[in-house]
mmCIF file of C-alpha atoms and ligand atoms in Angstrom:
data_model
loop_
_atom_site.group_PDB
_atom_site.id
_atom_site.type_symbol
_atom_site.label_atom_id
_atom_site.label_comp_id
_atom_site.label_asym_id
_atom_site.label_seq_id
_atom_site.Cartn_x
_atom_site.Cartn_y
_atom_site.Cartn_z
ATOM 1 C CA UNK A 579 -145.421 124.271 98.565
ATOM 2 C CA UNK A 580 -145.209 127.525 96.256
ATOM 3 C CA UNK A 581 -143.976 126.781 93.238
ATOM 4 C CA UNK A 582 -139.999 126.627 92.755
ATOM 5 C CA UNK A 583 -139.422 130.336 90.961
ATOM 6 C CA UNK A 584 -135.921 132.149 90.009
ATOM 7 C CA UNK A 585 -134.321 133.934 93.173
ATOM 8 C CA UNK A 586 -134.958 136.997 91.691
ATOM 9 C CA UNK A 587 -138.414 136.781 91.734
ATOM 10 C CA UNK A 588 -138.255 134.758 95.156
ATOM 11 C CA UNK A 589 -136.419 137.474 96.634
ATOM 12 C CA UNK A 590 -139.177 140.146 95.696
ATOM 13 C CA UNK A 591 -141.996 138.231 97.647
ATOM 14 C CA UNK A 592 -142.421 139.266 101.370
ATOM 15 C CA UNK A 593 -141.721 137.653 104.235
ATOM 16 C CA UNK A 594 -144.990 136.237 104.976
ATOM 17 C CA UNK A 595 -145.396 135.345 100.939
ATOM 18 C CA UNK A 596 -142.320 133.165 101.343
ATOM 19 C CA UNK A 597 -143.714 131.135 104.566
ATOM 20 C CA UNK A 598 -145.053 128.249 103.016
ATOM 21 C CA UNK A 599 -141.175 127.829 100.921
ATOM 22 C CA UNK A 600 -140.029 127.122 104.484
ATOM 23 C CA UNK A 601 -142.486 125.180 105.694
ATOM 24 C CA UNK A 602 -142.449 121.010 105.229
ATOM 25 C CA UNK A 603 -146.052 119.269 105.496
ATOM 26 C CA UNK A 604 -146.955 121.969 107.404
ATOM 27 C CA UNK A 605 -143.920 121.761 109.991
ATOM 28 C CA UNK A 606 -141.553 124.574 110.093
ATOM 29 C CA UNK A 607 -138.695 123.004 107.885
ATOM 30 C CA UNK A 608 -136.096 126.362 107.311
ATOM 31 C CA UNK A 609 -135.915 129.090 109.987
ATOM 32 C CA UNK A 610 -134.907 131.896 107.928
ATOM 33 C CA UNK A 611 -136.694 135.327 108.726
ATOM 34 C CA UNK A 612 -138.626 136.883 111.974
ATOM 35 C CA UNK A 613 -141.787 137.256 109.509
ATOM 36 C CA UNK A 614 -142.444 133.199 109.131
ATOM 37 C CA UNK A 615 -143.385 132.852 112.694
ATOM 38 C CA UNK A 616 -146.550 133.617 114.372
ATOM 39 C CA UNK A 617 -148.294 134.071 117.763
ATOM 40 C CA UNK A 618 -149.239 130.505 117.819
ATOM 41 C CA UNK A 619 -145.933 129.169 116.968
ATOM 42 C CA UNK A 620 -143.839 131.957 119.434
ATOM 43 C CA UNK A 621 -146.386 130.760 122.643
ATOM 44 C CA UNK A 622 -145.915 126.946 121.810
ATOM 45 C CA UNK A 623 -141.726 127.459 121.426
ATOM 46 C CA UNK A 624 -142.063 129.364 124.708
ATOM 47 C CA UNK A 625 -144.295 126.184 126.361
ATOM 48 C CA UNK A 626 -141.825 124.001 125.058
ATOM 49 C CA UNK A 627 -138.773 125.695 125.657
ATOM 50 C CA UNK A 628 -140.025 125.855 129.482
ATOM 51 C CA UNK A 629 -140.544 122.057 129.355
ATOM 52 C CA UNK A 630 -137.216 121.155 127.933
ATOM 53 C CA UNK A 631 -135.551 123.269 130.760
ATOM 54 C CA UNK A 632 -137.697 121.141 133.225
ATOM 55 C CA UNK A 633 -136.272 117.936 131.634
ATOM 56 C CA UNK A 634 -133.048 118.968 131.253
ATOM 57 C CA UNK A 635 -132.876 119.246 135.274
ATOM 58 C CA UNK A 636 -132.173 115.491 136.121
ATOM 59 C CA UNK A 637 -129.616 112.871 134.365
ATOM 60 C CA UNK A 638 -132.224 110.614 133.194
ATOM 61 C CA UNK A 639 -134.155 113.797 131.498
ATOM 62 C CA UNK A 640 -130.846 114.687 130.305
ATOM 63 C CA UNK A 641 -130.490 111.006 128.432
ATOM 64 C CA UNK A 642 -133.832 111.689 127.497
ATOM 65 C CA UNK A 643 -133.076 114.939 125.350
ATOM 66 C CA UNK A 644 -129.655 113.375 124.048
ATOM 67 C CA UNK A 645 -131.682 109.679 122.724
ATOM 68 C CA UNK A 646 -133.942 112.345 120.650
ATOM 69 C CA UNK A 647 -132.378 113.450 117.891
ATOM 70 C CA UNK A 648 -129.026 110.712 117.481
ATOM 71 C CA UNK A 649 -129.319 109.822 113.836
ATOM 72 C CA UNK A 650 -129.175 113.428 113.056
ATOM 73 C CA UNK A 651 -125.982 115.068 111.920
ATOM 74 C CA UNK A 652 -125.543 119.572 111.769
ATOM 75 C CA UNK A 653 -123.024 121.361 110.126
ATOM 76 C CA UNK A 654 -122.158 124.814 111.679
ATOM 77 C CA UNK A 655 -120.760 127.553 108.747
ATOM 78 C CA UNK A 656 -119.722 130.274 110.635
ATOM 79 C CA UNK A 657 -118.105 132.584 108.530
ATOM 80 C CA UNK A 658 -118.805 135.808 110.295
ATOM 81 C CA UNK A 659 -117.284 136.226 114.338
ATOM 82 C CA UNK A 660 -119.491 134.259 116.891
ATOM 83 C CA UNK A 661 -118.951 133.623 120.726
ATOM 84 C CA UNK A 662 -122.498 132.731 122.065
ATOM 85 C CA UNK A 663 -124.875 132.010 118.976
ATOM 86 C CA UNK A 664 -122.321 129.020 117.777
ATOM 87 C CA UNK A 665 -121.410 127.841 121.300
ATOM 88 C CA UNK A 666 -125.463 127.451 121.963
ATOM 89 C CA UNK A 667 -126.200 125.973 118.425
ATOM 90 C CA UNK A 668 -123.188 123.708 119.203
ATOM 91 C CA UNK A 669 -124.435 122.335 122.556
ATOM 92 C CA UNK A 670 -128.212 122.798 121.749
ATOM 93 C CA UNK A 671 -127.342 119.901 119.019
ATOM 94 C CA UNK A 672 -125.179 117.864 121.653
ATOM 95 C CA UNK A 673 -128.172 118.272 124.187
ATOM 96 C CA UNK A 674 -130.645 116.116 121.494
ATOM 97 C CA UNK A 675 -127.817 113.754 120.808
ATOM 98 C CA UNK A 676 -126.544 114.969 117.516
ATOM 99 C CA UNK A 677 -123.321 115.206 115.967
ATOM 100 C CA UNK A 678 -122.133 118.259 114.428
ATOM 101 C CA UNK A 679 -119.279 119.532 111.952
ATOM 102 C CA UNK A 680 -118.210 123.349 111.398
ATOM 103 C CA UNK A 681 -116.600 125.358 109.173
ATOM 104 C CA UNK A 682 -115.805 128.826 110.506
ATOM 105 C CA UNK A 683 -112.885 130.016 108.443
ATOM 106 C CA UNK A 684 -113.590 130.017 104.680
ATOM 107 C CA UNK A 685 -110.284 130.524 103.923
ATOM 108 C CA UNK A 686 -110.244 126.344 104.970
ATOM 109 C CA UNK A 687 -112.618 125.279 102.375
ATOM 110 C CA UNK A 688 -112.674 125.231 98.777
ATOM 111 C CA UNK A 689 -113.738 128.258 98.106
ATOM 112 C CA UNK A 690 -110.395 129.235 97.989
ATOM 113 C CA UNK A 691 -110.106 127.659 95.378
ATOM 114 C CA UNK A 692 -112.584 129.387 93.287
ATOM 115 C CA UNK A 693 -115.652 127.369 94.415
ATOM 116 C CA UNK A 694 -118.830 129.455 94.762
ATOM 117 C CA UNK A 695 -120.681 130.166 98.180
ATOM 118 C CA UNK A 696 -123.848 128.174 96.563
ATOM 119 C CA UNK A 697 -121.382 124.740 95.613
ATOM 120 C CA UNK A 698 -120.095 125.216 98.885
ATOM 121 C CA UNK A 699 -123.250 125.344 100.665
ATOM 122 C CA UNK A 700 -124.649 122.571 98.559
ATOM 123 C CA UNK A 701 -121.530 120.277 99.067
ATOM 124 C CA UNK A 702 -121.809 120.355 103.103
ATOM 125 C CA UNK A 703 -125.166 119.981 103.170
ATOM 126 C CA UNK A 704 -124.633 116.956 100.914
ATOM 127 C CA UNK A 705 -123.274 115.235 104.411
ATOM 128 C CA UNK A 706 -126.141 116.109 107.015
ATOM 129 C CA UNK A 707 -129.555 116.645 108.264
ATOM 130 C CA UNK A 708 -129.586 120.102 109.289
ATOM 131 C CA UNK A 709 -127.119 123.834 108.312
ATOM 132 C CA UNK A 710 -127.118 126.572 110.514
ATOM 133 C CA UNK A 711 -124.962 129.154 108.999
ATOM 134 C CA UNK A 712 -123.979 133.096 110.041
ATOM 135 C CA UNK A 713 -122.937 135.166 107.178
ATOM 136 C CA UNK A 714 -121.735 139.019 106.872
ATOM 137 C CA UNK A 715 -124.026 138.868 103.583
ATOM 138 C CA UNK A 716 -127.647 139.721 103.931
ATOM 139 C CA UNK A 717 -130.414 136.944 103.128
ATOM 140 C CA UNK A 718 -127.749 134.990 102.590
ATOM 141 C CA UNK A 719 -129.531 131.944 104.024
ATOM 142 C CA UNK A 720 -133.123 132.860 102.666
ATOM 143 C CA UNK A 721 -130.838 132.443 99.657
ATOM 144 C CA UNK A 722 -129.441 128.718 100.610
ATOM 145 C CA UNK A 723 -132.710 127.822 101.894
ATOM 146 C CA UNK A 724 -134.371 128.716 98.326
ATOM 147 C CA UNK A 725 -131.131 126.878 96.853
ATOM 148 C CA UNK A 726 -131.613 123.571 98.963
ATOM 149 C CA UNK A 727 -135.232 123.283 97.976
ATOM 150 C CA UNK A 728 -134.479 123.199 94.575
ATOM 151 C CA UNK A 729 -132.706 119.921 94.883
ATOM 152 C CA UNK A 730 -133.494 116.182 94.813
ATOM 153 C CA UNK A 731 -131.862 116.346 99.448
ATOM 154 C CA UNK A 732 -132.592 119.882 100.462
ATOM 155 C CA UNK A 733 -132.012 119.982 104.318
ATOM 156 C CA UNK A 734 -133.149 122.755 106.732
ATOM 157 C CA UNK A 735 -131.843 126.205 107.286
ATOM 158 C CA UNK A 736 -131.132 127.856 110.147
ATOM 159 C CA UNK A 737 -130.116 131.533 110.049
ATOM 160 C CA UNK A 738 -127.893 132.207 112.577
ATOM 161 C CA UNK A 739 -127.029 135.734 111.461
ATOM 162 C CA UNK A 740 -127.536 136.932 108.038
ATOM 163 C CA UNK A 741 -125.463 140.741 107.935
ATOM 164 C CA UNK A 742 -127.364 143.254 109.009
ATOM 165 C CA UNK A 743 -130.653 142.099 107.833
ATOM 166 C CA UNK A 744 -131.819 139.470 110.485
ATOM 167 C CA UNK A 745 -130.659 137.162 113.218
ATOM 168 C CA UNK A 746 -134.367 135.111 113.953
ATOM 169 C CA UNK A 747 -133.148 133.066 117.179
ATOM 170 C CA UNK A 748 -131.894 135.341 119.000
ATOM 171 C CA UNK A 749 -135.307 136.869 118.334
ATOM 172 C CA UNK A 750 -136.743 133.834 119.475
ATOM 173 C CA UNK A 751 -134.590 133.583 122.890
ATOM 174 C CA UNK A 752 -135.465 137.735 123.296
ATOM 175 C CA UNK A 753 -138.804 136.490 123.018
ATOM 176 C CA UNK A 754 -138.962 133.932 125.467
ATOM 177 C CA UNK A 755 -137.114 136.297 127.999
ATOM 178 C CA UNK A 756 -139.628 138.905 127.861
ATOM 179 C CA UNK A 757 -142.052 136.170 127.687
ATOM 180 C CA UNK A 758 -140.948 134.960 131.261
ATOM 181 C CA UNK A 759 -140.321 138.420 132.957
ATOM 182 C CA UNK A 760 -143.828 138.940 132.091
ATOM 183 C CA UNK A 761 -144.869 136.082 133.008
ATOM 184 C CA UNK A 762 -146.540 137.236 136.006
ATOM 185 C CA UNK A 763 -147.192 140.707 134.986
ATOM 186 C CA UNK A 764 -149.780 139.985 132.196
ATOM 187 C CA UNK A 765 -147.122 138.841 129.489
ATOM 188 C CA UNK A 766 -145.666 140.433 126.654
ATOM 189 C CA UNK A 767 -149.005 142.290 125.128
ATOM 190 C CA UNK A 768 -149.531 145.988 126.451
ATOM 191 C CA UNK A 769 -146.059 145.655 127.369
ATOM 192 C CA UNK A 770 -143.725 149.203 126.204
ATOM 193 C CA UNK A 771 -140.097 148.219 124.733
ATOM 194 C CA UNK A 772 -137.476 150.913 124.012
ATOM 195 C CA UNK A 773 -134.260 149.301 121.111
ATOM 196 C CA UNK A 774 -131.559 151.425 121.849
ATOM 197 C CA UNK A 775 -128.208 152.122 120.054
ATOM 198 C CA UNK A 776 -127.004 151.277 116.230
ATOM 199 C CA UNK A 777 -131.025 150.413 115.171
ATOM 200 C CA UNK A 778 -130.047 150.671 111.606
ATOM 201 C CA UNK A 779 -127.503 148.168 111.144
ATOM 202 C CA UNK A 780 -128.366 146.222 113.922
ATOM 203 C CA UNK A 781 -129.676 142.771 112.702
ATOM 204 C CA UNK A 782 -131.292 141.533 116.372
ATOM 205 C CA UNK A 783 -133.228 144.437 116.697
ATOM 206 C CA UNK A 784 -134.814 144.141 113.480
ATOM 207 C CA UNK A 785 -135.566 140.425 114.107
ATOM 208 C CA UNK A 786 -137.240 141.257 117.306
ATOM 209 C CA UNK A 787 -139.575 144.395 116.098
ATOM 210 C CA UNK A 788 -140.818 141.649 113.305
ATOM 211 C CA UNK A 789 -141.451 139.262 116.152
ATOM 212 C CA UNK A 790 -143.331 142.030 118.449
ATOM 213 C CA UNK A 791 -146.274 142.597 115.712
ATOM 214 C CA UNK A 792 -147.121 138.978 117.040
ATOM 215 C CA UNK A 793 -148.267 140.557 120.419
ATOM 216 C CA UNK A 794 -151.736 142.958 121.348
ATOM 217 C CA UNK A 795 -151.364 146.358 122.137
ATOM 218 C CA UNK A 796 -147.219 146.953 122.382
ATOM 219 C CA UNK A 797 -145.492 150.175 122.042
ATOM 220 C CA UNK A 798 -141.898 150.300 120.553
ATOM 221 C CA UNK A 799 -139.681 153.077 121.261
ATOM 222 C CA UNK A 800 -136.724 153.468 118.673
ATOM 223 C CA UNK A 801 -133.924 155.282 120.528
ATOM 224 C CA UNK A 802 -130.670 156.006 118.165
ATOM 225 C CA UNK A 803 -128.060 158.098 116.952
ATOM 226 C CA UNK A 804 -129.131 160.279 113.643
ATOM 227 C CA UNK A 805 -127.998 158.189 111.218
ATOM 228 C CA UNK A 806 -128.529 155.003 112.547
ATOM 229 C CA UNK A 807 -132.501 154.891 113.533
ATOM 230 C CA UNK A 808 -134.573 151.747 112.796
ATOM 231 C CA UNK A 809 -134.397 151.021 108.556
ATOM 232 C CA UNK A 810 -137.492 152.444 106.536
ATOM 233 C CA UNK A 811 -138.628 148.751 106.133
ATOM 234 C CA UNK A 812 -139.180 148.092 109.370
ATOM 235 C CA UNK A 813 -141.073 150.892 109.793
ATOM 236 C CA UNK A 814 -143.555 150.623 107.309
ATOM 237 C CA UNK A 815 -144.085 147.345 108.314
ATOM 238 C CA UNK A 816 -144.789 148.389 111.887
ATOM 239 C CA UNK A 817 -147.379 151.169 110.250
ATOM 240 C CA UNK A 818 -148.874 148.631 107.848
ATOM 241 C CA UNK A 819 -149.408 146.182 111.060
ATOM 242 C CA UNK A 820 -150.796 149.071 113.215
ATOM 243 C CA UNK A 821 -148.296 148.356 115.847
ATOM 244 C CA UNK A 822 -147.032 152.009 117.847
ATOM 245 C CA UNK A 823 -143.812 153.871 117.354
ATOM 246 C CA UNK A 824 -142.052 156.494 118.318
ATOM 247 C CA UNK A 825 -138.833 157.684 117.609
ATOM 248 C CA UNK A 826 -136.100 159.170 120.509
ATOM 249 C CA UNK A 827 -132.667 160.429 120.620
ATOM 250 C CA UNK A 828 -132.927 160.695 124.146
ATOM 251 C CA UNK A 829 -132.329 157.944 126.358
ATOM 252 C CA UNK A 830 -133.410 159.575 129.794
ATOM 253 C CA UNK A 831 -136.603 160.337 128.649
ATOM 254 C CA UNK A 832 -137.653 156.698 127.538
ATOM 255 C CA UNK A 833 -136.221 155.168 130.589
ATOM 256 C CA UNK A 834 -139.060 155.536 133.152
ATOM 257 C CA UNK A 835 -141.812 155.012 130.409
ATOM 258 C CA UNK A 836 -140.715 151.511 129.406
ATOM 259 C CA UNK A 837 -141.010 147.640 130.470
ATOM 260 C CA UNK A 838 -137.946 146.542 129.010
ATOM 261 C CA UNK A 839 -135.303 148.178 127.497
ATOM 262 C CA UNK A 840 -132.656 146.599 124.362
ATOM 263 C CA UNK A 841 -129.522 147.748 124.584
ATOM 264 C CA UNK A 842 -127.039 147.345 121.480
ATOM 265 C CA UNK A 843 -123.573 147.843 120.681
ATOM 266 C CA UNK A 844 -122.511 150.601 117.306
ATOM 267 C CA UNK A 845 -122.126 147.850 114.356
ATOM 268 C CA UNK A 846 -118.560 149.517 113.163
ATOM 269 C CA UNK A 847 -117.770 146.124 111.056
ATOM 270 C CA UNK A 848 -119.973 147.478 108.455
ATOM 271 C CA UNK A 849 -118.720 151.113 108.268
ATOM 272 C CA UNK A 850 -117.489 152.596 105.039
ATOM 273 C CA UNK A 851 -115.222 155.009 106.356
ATOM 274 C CA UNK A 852 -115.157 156.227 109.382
ATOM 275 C CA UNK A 853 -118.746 157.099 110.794
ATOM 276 C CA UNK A 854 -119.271 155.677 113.483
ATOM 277 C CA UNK A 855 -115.931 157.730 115.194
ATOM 278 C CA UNK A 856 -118.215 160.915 114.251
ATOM 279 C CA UNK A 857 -121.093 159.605 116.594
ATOM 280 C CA UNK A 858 -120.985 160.194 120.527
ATOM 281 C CA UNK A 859 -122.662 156.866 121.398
ATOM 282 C CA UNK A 860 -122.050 157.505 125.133
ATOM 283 C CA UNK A 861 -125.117 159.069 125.154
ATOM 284 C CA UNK A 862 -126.662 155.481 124.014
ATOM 285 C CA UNK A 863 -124.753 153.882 127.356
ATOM 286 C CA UNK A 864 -126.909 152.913 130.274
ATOM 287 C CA UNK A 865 -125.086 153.645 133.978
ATOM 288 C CA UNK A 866 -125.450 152.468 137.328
ATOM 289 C CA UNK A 867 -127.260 155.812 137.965
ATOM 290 C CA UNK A 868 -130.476 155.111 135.006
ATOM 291 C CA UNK A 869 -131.348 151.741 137.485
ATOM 292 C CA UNK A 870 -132.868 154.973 139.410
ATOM 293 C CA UNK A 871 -135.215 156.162 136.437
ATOM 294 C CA UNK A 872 -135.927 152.600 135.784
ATOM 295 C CA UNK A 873 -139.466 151.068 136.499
ATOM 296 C CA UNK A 874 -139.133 148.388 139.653
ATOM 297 C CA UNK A 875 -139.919 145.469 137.383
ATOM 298 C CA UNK A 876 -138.876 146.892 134.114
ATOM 299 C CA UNK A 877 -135.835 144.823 132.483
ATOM 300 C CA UNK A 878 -132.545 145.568 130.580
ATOM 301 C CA UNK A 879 -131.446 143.250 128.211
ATOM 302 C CA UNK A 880 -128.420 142.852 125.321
ATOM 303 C CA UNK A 881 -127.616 140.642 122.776
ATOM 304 C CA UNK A 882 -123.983 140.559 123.353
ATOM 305 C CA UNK A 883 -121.224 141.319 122.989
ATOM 306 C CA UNK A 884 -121.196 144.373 124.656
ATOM 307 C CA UNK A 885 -118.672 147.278 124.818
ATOM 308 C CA UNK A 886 -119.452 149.683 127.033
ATOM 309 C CA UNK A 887 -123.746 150.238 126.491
ATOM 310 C CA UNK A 888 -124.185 148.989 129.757
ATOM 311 C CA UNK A 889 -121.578 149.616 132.853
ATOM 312 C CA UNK A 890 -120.157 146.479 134.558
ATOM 313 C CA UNK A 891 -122.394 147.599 137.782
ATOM 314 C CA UNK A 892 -125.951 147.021 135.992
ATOM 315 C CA UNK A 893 -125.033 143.615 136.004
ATOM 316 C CA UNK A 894 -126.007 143.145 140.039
ATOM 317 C CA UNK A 895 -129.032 144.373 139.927
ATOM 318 C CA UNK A 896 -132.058 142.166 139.497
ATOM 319 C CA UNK A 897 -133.483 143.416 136.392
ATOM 320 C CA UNK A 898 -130.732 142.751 134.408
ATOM 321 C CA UNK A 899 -131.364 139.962 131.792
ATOM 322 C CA UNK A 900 -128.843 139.815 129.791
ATOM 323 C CA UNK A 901 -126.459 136.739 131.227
ATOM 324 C CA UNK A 902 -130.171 135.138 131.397
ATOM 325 C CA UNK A 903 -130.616 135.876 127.789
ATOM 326 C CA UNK A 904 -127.466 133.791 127.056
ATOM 327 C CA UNK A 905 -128.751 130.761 128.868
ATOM 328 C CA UNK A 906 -132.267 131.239 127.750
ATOM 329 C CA UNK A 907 -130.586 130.834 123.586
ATOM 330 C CA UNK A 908 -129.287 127.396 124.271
ATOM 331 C CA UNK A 909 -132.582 126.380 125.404
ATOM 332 C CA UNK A 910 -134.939 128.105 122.270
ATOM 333 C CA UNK A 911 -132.258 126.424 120.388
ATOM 334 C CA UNK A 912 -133.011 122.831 121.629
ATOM 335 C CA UNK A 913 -136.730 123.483 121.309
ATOM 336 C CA UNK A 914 -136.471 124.899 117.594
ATOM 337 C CA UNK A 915 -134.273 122.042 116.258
ATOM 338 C CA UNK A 916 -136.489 119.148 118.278
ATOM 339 C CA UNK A 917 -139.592 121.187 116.856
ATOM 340 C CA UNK A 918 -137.644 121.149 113.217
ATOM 341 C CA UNK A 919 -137.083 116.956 113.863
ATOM 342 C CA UNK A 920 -140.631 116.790 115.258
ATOM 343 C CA UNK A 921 -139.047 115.363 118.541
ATOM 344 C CA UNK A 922 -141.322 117.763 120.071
ATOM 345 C CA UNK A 923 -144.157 115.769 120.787
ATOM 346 C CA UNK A 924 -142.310 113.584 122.889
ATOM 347 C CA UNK A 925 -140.842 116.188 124.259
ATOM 348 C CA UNK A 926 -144.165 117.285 125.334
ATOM 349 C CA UNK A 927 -145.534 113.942 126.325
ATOM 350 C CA UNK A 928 -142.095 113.086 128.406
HETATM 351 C C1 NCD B 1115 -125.374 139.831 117.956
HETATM 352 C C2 NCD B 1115 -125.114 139.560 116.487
HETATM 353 O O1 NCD B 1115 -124.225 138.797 116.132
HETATM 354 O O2 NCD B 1115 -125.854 140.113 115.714
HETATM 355 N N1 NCD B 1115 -124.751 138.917 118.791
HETATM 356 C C3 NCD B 1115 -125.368 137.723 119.060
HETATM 357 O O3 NCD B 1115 -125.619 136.921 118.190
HETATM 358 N N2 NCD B 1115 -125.772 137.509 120.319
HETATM 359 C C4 NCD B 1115 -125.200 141.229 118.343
HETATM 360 C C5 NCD B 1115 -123.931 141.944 118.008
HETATM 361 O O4 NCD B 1115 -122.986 141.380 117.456
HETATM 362 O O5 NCD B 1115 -123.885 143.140 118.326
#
């Protein structure tokens, strides 16, 4: 373990630097960031992600998954909107048999009353095993994670949406749905992926080109609005890990060169003023009549919500991933936490 330093100086290492703080006896302990995982650990959450969804097909593999993880308890702090990442956090605990409480609305809790983000996050965790929190604020649970593991109970972290700095599972279930439309096509290396839309304050997108350095030989094609192209960060860390770039503003283009494409809605929340009125992001919308310039086993996928990036007609065609994608979370969700609980050997063995 790294030695316990001020957040300040904490918050200057890199991602990689910071690994081993969220690591437990070598066992991933907090999931915090896209840069603490690596190629081994993506393939064997993929493996075991497949294997769980085996399992999970009969009752008795069913009772199986729920007798895992029973002692455990999870609190859900979801202080930011959520549809699918709480609803698959919520039943990916209820799958291995845990229990779980939630806080969604601050204005509920103490800090109301003056109580600080950090007491608050301290005090919860007080009552369970495990915190997955969403946040508007960036690094806000790199932050709580640094927090817990300065006390005599911290518990683990998971990040399940930290502003518009990272969102690392839905990295990992973007992962293991390329991973399987690949599957038979040579897999994820060599493979070209176009992001499209609000790349700038978009937090899965950044997740996912952190995850992609993992893999040999893949070409990323940034395609955005001027304004809102991939962060300076993330592109330095792309040069700095030789991985291939290019930047677009035009959607048709990209189309037929690409394996899959990302689709993403404009992040108004986060405006200032009024921006993102100023930007014609129909030009960022995918119609029934791109499926033409799209390669025959190419996919689309979204993180969702969507708005209108991707017309109500994709959906029938069979490249579209994106209802898959929302399956495909619950399960990398299961597989993290077992793999968290080191249920995943048995898991494995089952
Ligand atoms: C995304 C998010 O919250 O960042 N949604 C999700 O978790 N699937 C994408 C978005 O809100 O645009």
């Amino acid at each position: 373990m790294i030695r316990a330093i001020d957040w300040e100086a904490f918050k200057e290492l890199r991602g990689g630097e910071k690994r081993e703080y969220f690591m437990r006896d070598g066992n991933i302990f907090h999931v915090v960031m896209a840069q603490q995982f690596d190629r081994p650990f993506l393939d064997y959450i993929c493996d075991l992600t497949t294997k769980i969804r085996g399992i999970a097909k009969g009752n008795q593999g069913m009772l199986f998954l729920q007798s895992l993880l029973q002692t455990k308890r999870a609190m859900l702090y979801f202080v930011q909107p959520s549809t699918r990442t709480f609803l698959s956090f919520m039943s990916a605990c209820q799958i291995l048999g845990m229990r779980c409480s939630e806080v969604r609305d601050p204005t509920t809790s103490s800090e109301m009353k003056g109580e600080t983000q950090e007491d608050t996050v301290r005090t919860f965790s007080s009552y369970v095993d495990l915190t997955i929190m969403r946040h508007v604020q960036e690094r806000f649970a790199e932050k709580m994670a640094w927090l817990l593991n300065q006390t005599g109970r911290p518990v683990s972290v998971i990040n399940a949406g930290s502003g518009k700095d990272q969102h690392p599972t839905q990295a990992l279930l973007d992962i293991y749905t390329l991973h399987r439309s690949f599957e038979n096509y040579g897999g994820i290396d060599g493979k070209a992926i176009a992001m499209i839309g609000d790349l700038l304050r978009g937090r899965t997108v950044r997740s996912l080109t952190y995850l992609l350095k993992n893999y040999d030989g893949v070409k990323i094609y940034f395609v955005a609005p001027r304004g809102l192209q991939m962060g300076e960060d993330l592109k330095d860390y792309l040069r700095e890990n030789d991985v291939d770039f290019e930047e677009s503003e035009n959607l048709d283009e990209i189309i037929p060169l690409v394996d899959a494409l990302y689709m993403t809605r404009i992040q108004d929340e986060y405006d200032q003023g009024d921006e993102s009125k100023k930007i014609d992001y129909s030009k960022f919308h995918f119609t029934g009549d791109h499926l033409k310039l799209l390669k025959p086993n190419a996919i689309i996928m979204h993180p969702l919500p969507r708005r209108a990036e991707i017309r109500p007609e994709v959906d029938q065609d069979r490249r579209a991933m994106y209802w898959r994608q929302v399956r495909n979370g619950m399960w990398v969700r299961v597989a993290l936490i077992a793999k968290i609980f080191l249920a995943d050997r048995e898991i494995m063995n089952y």
